[in-house]
Short mmCIF file of C-alpha atoms in Angstrom, two decimals:
data_model
loop_
_atom_site.label_atom_id
_atom_site.label_comp_id
_atom_site.label_asym_id
_atom_site.label_seq_id
_atom_site.Cartn_x
_atom_site.Cartn_y
_atom_site.Cartn_z
CA UNK A 267 146.79 83.73 137.10
CA UNK A 268 145.09 87.09 137.52
CA UNK A 269 141.84 85.52 138.61
CA UNK A 270 143.44 83.64 141.53
CA UNK A 271 145.49 86.66 142.59
CA UNK A 272 142.38 88.80 142.59
CA UNK A 273 140.55 86.36 144.85
CA UNK A 274 143.36 86.34 147.43
CA UNK A 275 143.47 90.13 147.65
CA UNK A 276 139.78 90.89 147.42
CA UNK A 277 139.13 91.42 151.16
CA UNK A 278 142.40 93.11 152.01
CA UNK A 279 142.46 96.51 150.40
CA UNK A 280 139.95 98.28 148.16
CA UNK A 281 142.67 100.37 146.52
CA UNK A 282 144.62 97.25 145.61
CA UNK A 283 141.51 95.72 144.04
CA UNK A 284 141.06 98.80 141.89
CA UNK A 285 144.70 98.70 140.81
CA UNK A 286 144.47 95.01 139.92
CA UNK A 287 141.32 95.58 137.86
CA UNK A 288 143.08 98.22 135.80
CA UNK A 289 146.07 95.97 135.28
CA UNK A 290 143.91 93.08 134.10
CA UNK A 291 142.07 95.31 131.64
CA UNK A 292 145.30 96.67 130.19
CA UNK A 293 146.84 93.24 129.79
CA UNK A 294 143.69 91.77 128.20
CA UNK A 295 143.68 94.48 125.55
CA UNK A 296 147.29 94.04 124.46
CA UNK A 297 147.56 93.24 120.75
CA UNK A 298 143.82 93.67 120.09
CA UNK A 299 142.92 96.23 117.44
CA UNK A 300 140.25 98.75 118.47
CA UNK A 301 137.10 98.21 116.41
CA UNK A 302 134.14 100.51 116.03
CA UNK A 303 130.60 99.28 116.48
CA UNK A 304 128.22 100.61 113.83
CA UNK A 305 124.46 100.18 113.87
CA UNK A 306 122.88 100.60 110.43
CA UNK A 307 119.08 101.03 110.50
CA UNK A 308 117.41 100.70 107.11
CA UNK A 309 114.41 99.51 105.14
CA UNK A 310 114.26 96.11 103.47
CA UNK A 311 115.24 92.62 104.52
CA UNK A 312 118.73 92.91 106.01
CA UNK A 313 118.96 89.17 106.63
CA UNK A 314 118.44 88.39 102.94
CA UNK A 315 120.82 91.20 101.96
CA UNK A 316 123.59 89.94 104.25
CA UNK A 317 123.11 86.42 102.89
CA UNK A 318 123.73 87.87 99.41
CA UNK A 319 126.89 89.54 100.70
CA UNK A 320 128.41 86.13 101.43
CA UNK A 321 128.78 85.45 97.68
CA UNK A 322 131.00 87.74 95.63
CA UNK A 323 129.20 87.00 92.34
CA UNK A 324 125.77 88.23 93.48
CA UNK A 325 124.52 91.59 92.19
CA UNK A 326 126.23 94.37 94.13
CA UNK A 327 124.09 97.09 92.61
CA UNK A 328 120.53 98.06 93.51
CA UNK A 329 119.19 97.59 97.02
CA UNK A 330 121.72 94.84 97.79
CA UNK A 331 124.66 97.24 97.43
CA UNK A 332 124.19 98.96 100.80
CA UNK A 333 124.70 95.89 102.97
CA UNK A 334 127.10 94.29 100.47
CA UNK A 335 129.55 97.19 100.28
CA UNK A 336 129.46 98.12 103.97
CA UNK A 337 130.05 94.52 105.04
CA UNK A 338 133.02 94.17 102.65
CA UNK A 339 134.63 97.61 102.91
CA UNK A 340 134.40 97.91 106.71
CA UNK A 341 135.12 94.31 107.73
CA UNK A 342 138.72 95.06 108.79
CA UNK A 343 137.84 97.84 111.22
CA UNK A 344 134.16 97.77 112.13
CA UNK A 345 131.56 95.48 113.67
CA UNK A 346 128.15 96.12 112.11
CA UNK A 347 124.62 95.46 113.33
CA UNK A 348 122.06 95.76 110.51
CA UNK A 349 118.47 96.34 111.65
CA UNK A 350 115.27 96.46 109.61
CA UNK A 351 111.57 95.87 110.20
CA UNK A 352 110.35 92.95 108.13
CA UNK A 353 107.66 90.29 108.26
CA UNK A 354 110.34 87.67 107.65
CA UNK A 355 111.92 87.32 111.06
CA UNK A 356 115.57 86.33 110.95
CA UNK A 357 119.12 86.55 112.26
CA UNK A 358 122.17 86.19 110.00
CA UNK A 359 125.89 86.41 110.81
CA UNK A 360 128.69 87.02 108.34
CA UNK A 361 132.26 87.79 109.47
CA UNK A 362 131.96 90.75 111.86
CA UNK A 363 128.39 91.56 110.79
CA UNK A 364 125.02 90.67 112.28
CA UNK A 365 121.72 91.25 110.46
CA UNK A 366 118.46 91.18 112.37
CA UNK A 367 114.93 91.60 111.04
CA UNK A 368 112.55 93.04 113.60
CA UNK A 369 109.25 91.21 113.16
CA UNK A 370 106.28 93.62 113.63
CA UNK A 371 103.58 92.73 116.13
CA UNK A 372 100.34 91.22 114.77
CA UNK A 373 97.38 93.44 115.68
CA UNK A 374 93.92 94.15 114.31
CA UNK A 375 91.73 97.23 114.23
CA UNK A 376 91.85 100.75 112.83
CA UNK A 377 95.05 101.61 114.74
CA UNK A 378 97.00 98.53 113.65
CA UNK A 379 99.47 100.44 111.45
CA UNK A 380 100.61 103.02 114.05
CA UNK A 381 100.78 100.29 116.72
CA UNK A 382 102.97 98.14 114.46
CA UNK A 383 105.25 101.09 113.69
CA UNK A 384 105.57 102.10 117.35
CA UNK A 385 106.23 98.52 118.43
CA UNK A 386 108.97 98.13 115.80
CA UNK A 387 110.62 101.42 116.79
CA UNK A 388 110.68 100.46 120.46
CA UNK A 389 112.19 97.07 119.66
CA UNK A 390 114.92 98.70 117.58
CA UNK A 391 115.68 101.05 120.48
CA UNK A 392 115.99 98.01 122.75
CA UNK A 393 118.47 96.54 120.25
CA UNK A 394 120.45 99.78 120.39
CA UNK A 395 120.66 99.61 124.19
CA UNK A 396 121.82 95.99 123.99
CA UNK A 397 124.38 96.57 121.22
CA UNK A 398 125.68 99.95 122.48
CA UNK A 399 127.03 101.19 119.13
CA UNK A 400 129.77 103.79 118.70
CA UNK A 401 128.02 105.24 115.63
CA UNK A 402 124.48 105.14 114.20
CA UNK A 403 123.72 105.21 110.46
CA UNK A 404 120.06 105.68 109.61
CA UNK A 405 117.90 106.20 106.52
CA UNK A 406 114.69 108.24 106.44
CA UNK A 407 112.44 105.99 108.45
CA UNK A 408 109.58 106.19 110.95
CA UNK A 409 111.76 106.20 114.07
CA UNK A 410 114.37 108.60 112.71
CA UNK A 411 113.89 111.24 115.43
CA UNK A 412 114.03 108.72 118.30
CA UNK A 413 117.15 107.05 116.91
CA UNK A 414 118.75 110.48 116.59
CA UNK A 415 117.82 111.34 120.20
CA UNK A 416 119.30 108.04 121.36
CA UNK A 417 122.58 109.04 119.68
CA UNK A 418 122.55 112.47 121.28
CA UNK A 419 121.74 111.17 124.78
CA UNK A 420 124.54 108.63 124.52
CA UNK A 421 126.89 111.18 122.90
CA UNK A 422 127.67 109.11 119.80
CA UNK A 423 127.88 110.34 116.18
CA UNK A 424 124.79 110.08 113.97
CA UNK A 425 124.89 109.84 110.17
CA UNK A 426 121.77 110.32 108.04
CA UNK A 427 121.66 108.45 104.73
CA UNK A 428 119.64 110.08 101.93
CA UNK A 429 118.35 108.06 98.96
CA UNK A 430 115.01 109.73 98.10
CA UNK A 431 113.71 113.20 97.27
CA UNK A 432 113.75 115.33 100.44
CA UNK A 433 110.86 117.50 99.23
CA UNK A 434 108.42 114.59 98.91
CA UNK A 435 106.32 113.27 101.78
CA UNK A 436 104.00 114.56 104.49
CA UNK A 437 104.77 118.09 105.64
CA UNK A 438 105.14 117.22 109.33
CA UNK A 439 107.45 114.29 108.51
CA UNK A 440 109.62 116.49 106.28
CA UNK A 441 110.03 119.01 109.12
CA UNK A 442 111.33 116.28 111.42
CA UNK A 443 113.64 114.89 108.73
CA UNK A 444 115.01 118.33 107.88
CA UNK A 445 115.64 119.06 111.56
CA UNK A 446 117.57 115.80 112.03
CA UNK A 447 119.40 116.49 108.78
CA UNK A 448 120.63 119.87 110.04
CA UNK A 449 121.85 118.40 113.33
CA UNK A 450 123.41 115.14 112.13
CA UNK A 451 127.17 114.75 112.45
CA UNK A 452 127.41 113.76 108.79
CA UNK A 453 125.20 113.04 105.77
CA UNK A 454 125.52 110.56 102.91
CA UNK A 455 123.82 111.53 99.63
CA UNK A 456 123.19 109.29 96.63
CA UNK A 457 124.11 111.49 93.68
CA UNK A 458 124.19 115.22 92.81
CA UNK A 459 120.44 115.82 92.89
CA UNK A 460 120.13 114.86 96.57
CA UNK A 461 123.43 116.54 97.41
CA UNK A 462 122.05 119.82 96.09
CA UNK A 463 118.90 119.39 98.20
CA UNK A 464 120.95 118.71 101.35
CA UNK A 465 123.08 121.82 100.83
CA UNK A 466 119.93 123.89 100.41
CA UNK A 467 118.38 122.54 103.64
CA UNK A 468 121.39 122.01 105.92
CA UNK A 469 123.81 124.56 104.47
CA UNK A 470 126.94 124.20 102.30
CA UNK A 471 129.25 123.74 105.33
CA UNK A 472 127.55 120.53 106.47
CA UNK A 473 129.74 117.40 106.44
CA UNK A 474 128.31 115.70 103.36
CA UNK A 475 129.60 112.73 101.41
CA UNK A 476 128.19 112.36 97.92
CA UNK A 477 128.53 108.91 96.42
CA UNK A 478 127.62 107.61 93.00
CA UNK A 479 127.55 103.82 93.15
CA UNK A 480 130.09 102.89 90.52
CA UNK A 481 128.89 101.68 87.17
CA UNK A 482 132.47 101.18 85.98
CA UNK A 483 132.22 97.41 86.40
CA UNK A 484 129.35 97.39 83.88
CA UNK A 485 131.41 99.26 81.30
CA UNK A 486 134.46 97.06 81.92
CA UNK A 487 132.42 93.84 81.68
CA UNK A 488 131.13 94.89 78.26
CA UNK A 489 134.69 95.57 77.10
CA UNK A 490 135.83 92.17 78.34
CA UNK A 491 133.11 90.43 76.26
CA UNK A 492 132.41 87.75 78.83
CA UNK A 493 130.73 84.43 78.07
CA UNK A 494 127.08 84.68 77.03
CA UNK A 495 124.65 83.87 79.82
CA UNK A 496 122.04 81.16 79.27
CA UNK A 497 119.42 83.51 80.76
CA UNK A 498 119.86 85.87 77.82
CA UNK A 499 119.33 83.28 75.10
CA UNK A 500 115.57 83.83 75.17
CA UNK A 501 115.55 86.71 72.67
CA UNK A 502 115.00 86.50 68.94
CA UNK A 503 118.00 86.99 66.67
CA UNK A 504 116.98 90.36 65.23
CA UNK A 505 114.86 91.60 68.14
CA UNK A 506 115.00 95.14 69.44
CA UNK A 507 114.94 94.73 73.19
CA UNK A 508 113.21 97.13 75.57
CA UNK A 509 114.82 96.62 78.99
CA UNK A 510 113.81 97.30 82.55
CA UNK A 511 116.38 96.49 85.26
CA UNK A 512 115.46 96.79 88.92
CA UNK A 513 112.92 95.76 91.54
CA UNK A 514 109.60 94.53 90.17
CA UNK A 515 107.20 96.70 92.14
CA UNK A 516 104.14 98.70 91.17
CA UNK A 517 105.58 102.03 92.38
CA UNK A 518 108.63 101.38 90.19
CA UNK A 519 106.20 101.44 87.26
CA UNK A 520 106.72 97.87 86.05
CA UNK A 521 102.98 97.28 85.46
CA UNK A 522 102.75 100.64 83.68
CA UNK A 523 105.59 99.65 81.36
CA UNK A 524 103.98 96.30 80.58
CA UNK A 525 100.65 97.97 79.74
CA UNK A 526 102.42 100.59 77.62
CA UNK A 527 104.22 97.86 75.66
CA UNK A 528 100.94 95.99 75.22
CA UNK A 529 99.48 99.08 73.54
CA UNK A 530 102.13 99.03 70.80
CA UNK A 531 100.30 97.98 67.65
CA UNK A 532 103.43 96.79 65.87
CA UNK A 533 105.50 94.48 68.09
CA UNK A 534 107.06 92.52 65.24
CA UNK A 535 110.69 93.32 66.04
CA UNK A 536 110.28 94.24 69.69
CA UNK A 537 110.60 92.28 72.94
CA UNK A 538 110.20 93.54 76.50
CA UNK A 539 112.54 92.30 79.20
CA UNK A 540 112.24 92.61 83.00
CA UNK A 541 115.42 91.84 84.97
CA UNK A 542 114.93 91.67 88.71
CA UNK A 543 112.57 90.34 91.34
CA UNK A 544 109.87 91.76 93.57
CA UNK A 545 106.25 91.69 94.67
CA UNK A 546 104.93 92.54 91.18
CA UNK A 547 106.56 89.46 89.62
CA UNK A 548 103.60 87.04 90.15
CA UNK A 549 101.16 89.60 88.73
CA UNK A 550 103.33 90.15 85.66
CA UNK A 551 103.51 86.38 85.07
CA UNK A 552 99.72 86.11 85.14
CA UNK A 553 99.28 89.08 82.79
CA UNK A 554 101.81 87.71 80.29
CA UNK A 555 100.01 84.34 80.16
CA UNK A 556 96.58 85.96 79.93
CA UNK A 557 97.64 88.26 77.08
CA UNK A 558 99.50 85.48 75.19
CA UNK A 559 102.77 87.45 75.20
CA UNK A 560 105.19 84.76 76.42
CA UNK A 561 107.31 85.11 73.27
CA UNK A 562 107.37 88.89 73.56
CA UNK A 563 107.78 89.60 77.29
CA UNK A 564 110.50 87.95 79.39
CA UNK A 565 110.99 87.79 83.16
CA UNK A 566 114.68 87.05 83.75
CA UNK A 567 114.63 87.18 87.54
CA UNK A 568 117.75 88.41 89.33
CA UNK A 569 120.88 88.64 87.22
CA UNK A 570 124.52 89.25 88.16
CA UNK A 571 126.60 92.25 87.13
CA UNK A 572 128.11 90.57 84.07
CA UNK A 573 124.62 89.66 82.88
CA UNK A 574 123.49 93.27 83.41
CA UNK A 575 126.35 94.40 81.18
CA UNK A 576 125.47 91.80 78.54
CA UNK A 577 121.78 92.73 78.62
CA UNK A 578 122.60 96.42 78.13
CA UNK A 579 124.77 95.44 75.19
CA UNK A 580 121.71 93.86 73.55
CA UNK A 581 119.26 96.62 74.54
CA UNK A 582 117.62 98.91 71.99
CA UNK A 583 116.17 101.23 74.63
CA UNK A 584 116.02 101.18 78.44
CA UNK A 585 113.00 102.41 80.38
CA UNK A 586 112.77 103.72 83.94
CA UNK A 587 108.99 103.88 84.42
CA UNK A 588 109.07 105.07 88.07
CA UNK A 589 105.81 106.47 89.38
CA UNK A 590 105.93 109.95 90.90
CA UNK A 591 104.99 108.78 94.40
CA UNK A 592 108.25 106.81 94.74
CA UNK A 593 110.51 109.90 94.56
CA UNK A 594 113.67 108.30 93.16
CA UNK A 595 116.86 109.84 94.48
CA UNK A 596 119.13 108.71 91.67
CA UNK A 597 118.03 105.48 89.90
CA UNK A 598 121.20 103.48 89.37
CA UNK A 599 119.71 101.40 86.54
CA UNK A 600 119.11 104.58 84.54
CA UNK A 601 122.72 105.67 84.97
CA UNK A 602 124.02 102.23 84.02
CA UNK A 603 122.03 102.38 80.79
CA UNK A 604 123.14 105.89 79.83
CA UNK A 605 126.79 105.24 80.71
CA UNK A 606 126.62 102.17 78.45
CA UNK A 607 125.42 104.26 75.50
CA UNK A 608 121.81 103.04 75.73
CA UNK A 609 119.10 105.71 75.30
CA UNK A 610 116.66 106.07 78.19
CA UNK A 611 112.94 106.76 78.46
CA UNK A 612 112.18 108.26 81.88
CA UNK A 613 109.58 110.40 83.69
CA UNK A 614 110.14 114.14 83.79
CA UNK A 615 110.57 114.74 87.52
CA UNK A 616 113.09 114.63 90.36
CA UNK A 617 116.51 113.10 89.81
CA UNK A 618 115.69 112.06 86.23
CA UNK A 619 115.99 115.71 85.24
CA UNK A 620 119.68 115.46 86.19
CA UNK A 621 120.18 112.38 84.03
CA UNK A 622 118.20 112.76 80.82
CA UNK A 623 118.79 115.50 78.28
CA UNK A 624 115.54 115.29 76.37
CA UNK A 625 116.18 114.64 72.70
CA UNK A 626 119.94 114.18 73.26
CA UNK A 627 120.44 110.99 75.26
CA UNK A 628 116.84 109.99 75.92
CA UNK A 629 113.22 111.03 76.04
CA UNK A 630 110.98 112.27 78.85
CA UNK A 631 107.40 111.13 79.28
CA UNK A 632 104.66 112.62 81.43
CA UNK A 633 104.90 111.03 84.91
CA UNK A 634 102.38 108.23 85.62
CA UNK A 635 101.15 108.30 82.00
CA UNK A 636 100.98 104.86 80.37
CA UNK A 637 99.86 106.42 77.08
CA UNK A 638 102.89 108.72 77.00
CA UNK A 639 105.27 105.81 77.64
CA UNK A 640 103.66 104.10 74.64
CA UNK A 641 104.14 107.24 72.53
CA UNK A 642 107.83 107.41 73.42
CA UNK A 643 108.28 103.70 72.63
CA UNK A 644 106.71 104.39 69.22
CA UNK A 645 109.28 107.12 68.59
CA UNK A 646 112.05 104.67 69.47
CA UNK A 647 110.80 102.39 66.69
CA UNK A 648 112.44 104.80 64.24
CA UNK A 649 116.11 103.74 63.95
CA UNK A 650 117.29 107.26 63.10
CA UNK A 651 115.83 108.66 66.34
CA UNK A 652 117.08 105.79 68.49
CA UNK A 653 120.61 105.90 67.02
CA UNK A 654 120.86 109.66 67.48
CA UNK A 655 119.96 109.29 71.19
CA UNK A 656 122.37 106.36 71.62
CA UNK A 657 125.17 108.48 70.15
CA UNK A 658 124.26 111.28 72.56
CA UNK A 659 124.35 108.88 75.52
CA UNK A 660 127.79 107.57 74.48
CA UNK A 661 129.20 111.12 74.20
CA UNK A 662 127.63 112.24 77.49
CA UNK A 663 128.59 109.28 79.67
CA UNK A 664 131.54 111.11 81.29
CA UNK A 665 128.96 112.91 83.45
CA UNK A 666 128.50 109.67 85.38
CA UNK A 667 132.18 109.06 86.06
CA UNK A 668 132.61 111.36 89.08
CA UNK A 669 132.51 110.44 92.79
CA UNK A 670 132.67 106.78 91.86
CA UNK A 671 132.87 105.49 95.40
CA UNK A 672 130.70 102.71 96.77
CA UNK A 673 128.23 103.16 99.57
CA UNK A 674 130.57 101.30 101.91
CA UNK A 675 133.39 103.71 101.11
CA UNK A 676 131.07 106.66 101.81
CA UNK A 677 130.20 105.18 105.22
CA UNK A 678 133.90 104.64 105.94
CA UNK A 679 134.58 108.33 105.27
CA UNK A 680 131.84 109.30 107.73
CA UNK A 681 133.24 106.98 110.40
CA UNK A 682 136.67 108.52 109.98
CA UNK A 683 135.15 111.95 110.69
CA UNK A 684 134.41 110.89 114.30
#
C-alpha cells in the first residue's frame, strides 16, 4: 500500500515525499525490538568456535568459552559478527550470530609476515564498514589501534578484552596497547591478576569488568557423580594420574611436561594424561610411540565438562607447564584443579603467583625448566606431601568462588554501559 502511494505522489511535492518516508519507517518498525550490533574481533578460528556453540554439551571452558557464552547470553538482544584471521577460510551462521574467518593473503619473500598482517587488518576494516556495528569488542591483536580509531571516527563504544599479561611483549606494542586501554569505553579482565594490571595502567576509575569463568559446574558435576565416561577407562586401577587439561601447544608446555615425565625413573604407579587438542598432538603421538610409553601416556582428545570433572576426581596431581613466553592471564585449567581439591604444579611467574601458595596447595617450578618439573613430580610421589597439598587446595578453594560470571555476561555488562 505504501509503495503505490509513494509512487503516485513522488513528482508532486518534495515535502510530502519526506513526510511519507518518515511514516513508512515508523510503521515498519512497529513491534520490532531494537537490537545492538556487536563486532567481536579475536584470535583463533571463530567458525569452528561458533560451530561448537551449536551443541550445548561441548566444552564451554577454555578458548571455546568466549564465542560460546557470548552467542548464548546475548542472543535475545544482540546480533554478533565474530571476526578472526585464520588459514581455514569459512563462514558460519548460528541464530543471530555470524562467524567469519579472514583468510590471509599468500605471499613470499622477507616481508611476507607484515604484508599478511596488513592485508588481514585491512580486510577486517572492510568488514567493519560493511557490518556497521554499534559496538566493537577487541582483544590485544595486531590491528588494535586501527580498530579503535574506526570506533572513534564512527562514534561507537569500544571495549578492550584482556586475557594475557599486559607487561609482556614488545615495548612499542605495549605503548599502543596501554594507550588504547586508557581510552577505551570499557575493559574486560580475566581474573584478579589482570584486573590489578589494568587499574595500575588505566587508573582505578576506569570502567572495568572482572570475570572469572565459572568453575562451579565442575564442582557440581563431581558432586552429582555422573556416569563414567568410556574415554576415562584407559587408566590402571591403582594408577596415580598426572593430568594436563588444555590446548596441546608447545608454548603451553605440553612437550616439556612429556619430557619431564619421561625423566621419572620410577613410573610404576604413575600415568600421564593429556586432555585437549592442538598442533602439538601429532608430535606427542609420535614421541609416545617412539618411547614405548603407550600404556603410560594417554591422549584423550577433547572432553566435555562432565569428563573434566571426572578426570579431576581421578587426578593425583595437575600440571600447568606453561612456558614464560605465553604470558598466561589466568589459566582456567589451573583454577579448576585447585577448586576441585587437586594440588597443582605450576611455573613461578605471572598469574600463577595469584593461584598457587607454594607448599600449601601446590608447588612452583622454575619457568621453562624441564628438570625442575621432574623434581616437583618426584616430590609428588610421596603420598604425605601430595595429601597435604590436596588438603590445602580443598581449604583454599573459596578464593576461586568470586566474580563467577561468564565471559558473555561480562560483555553484556559492557554493552549496557553504552
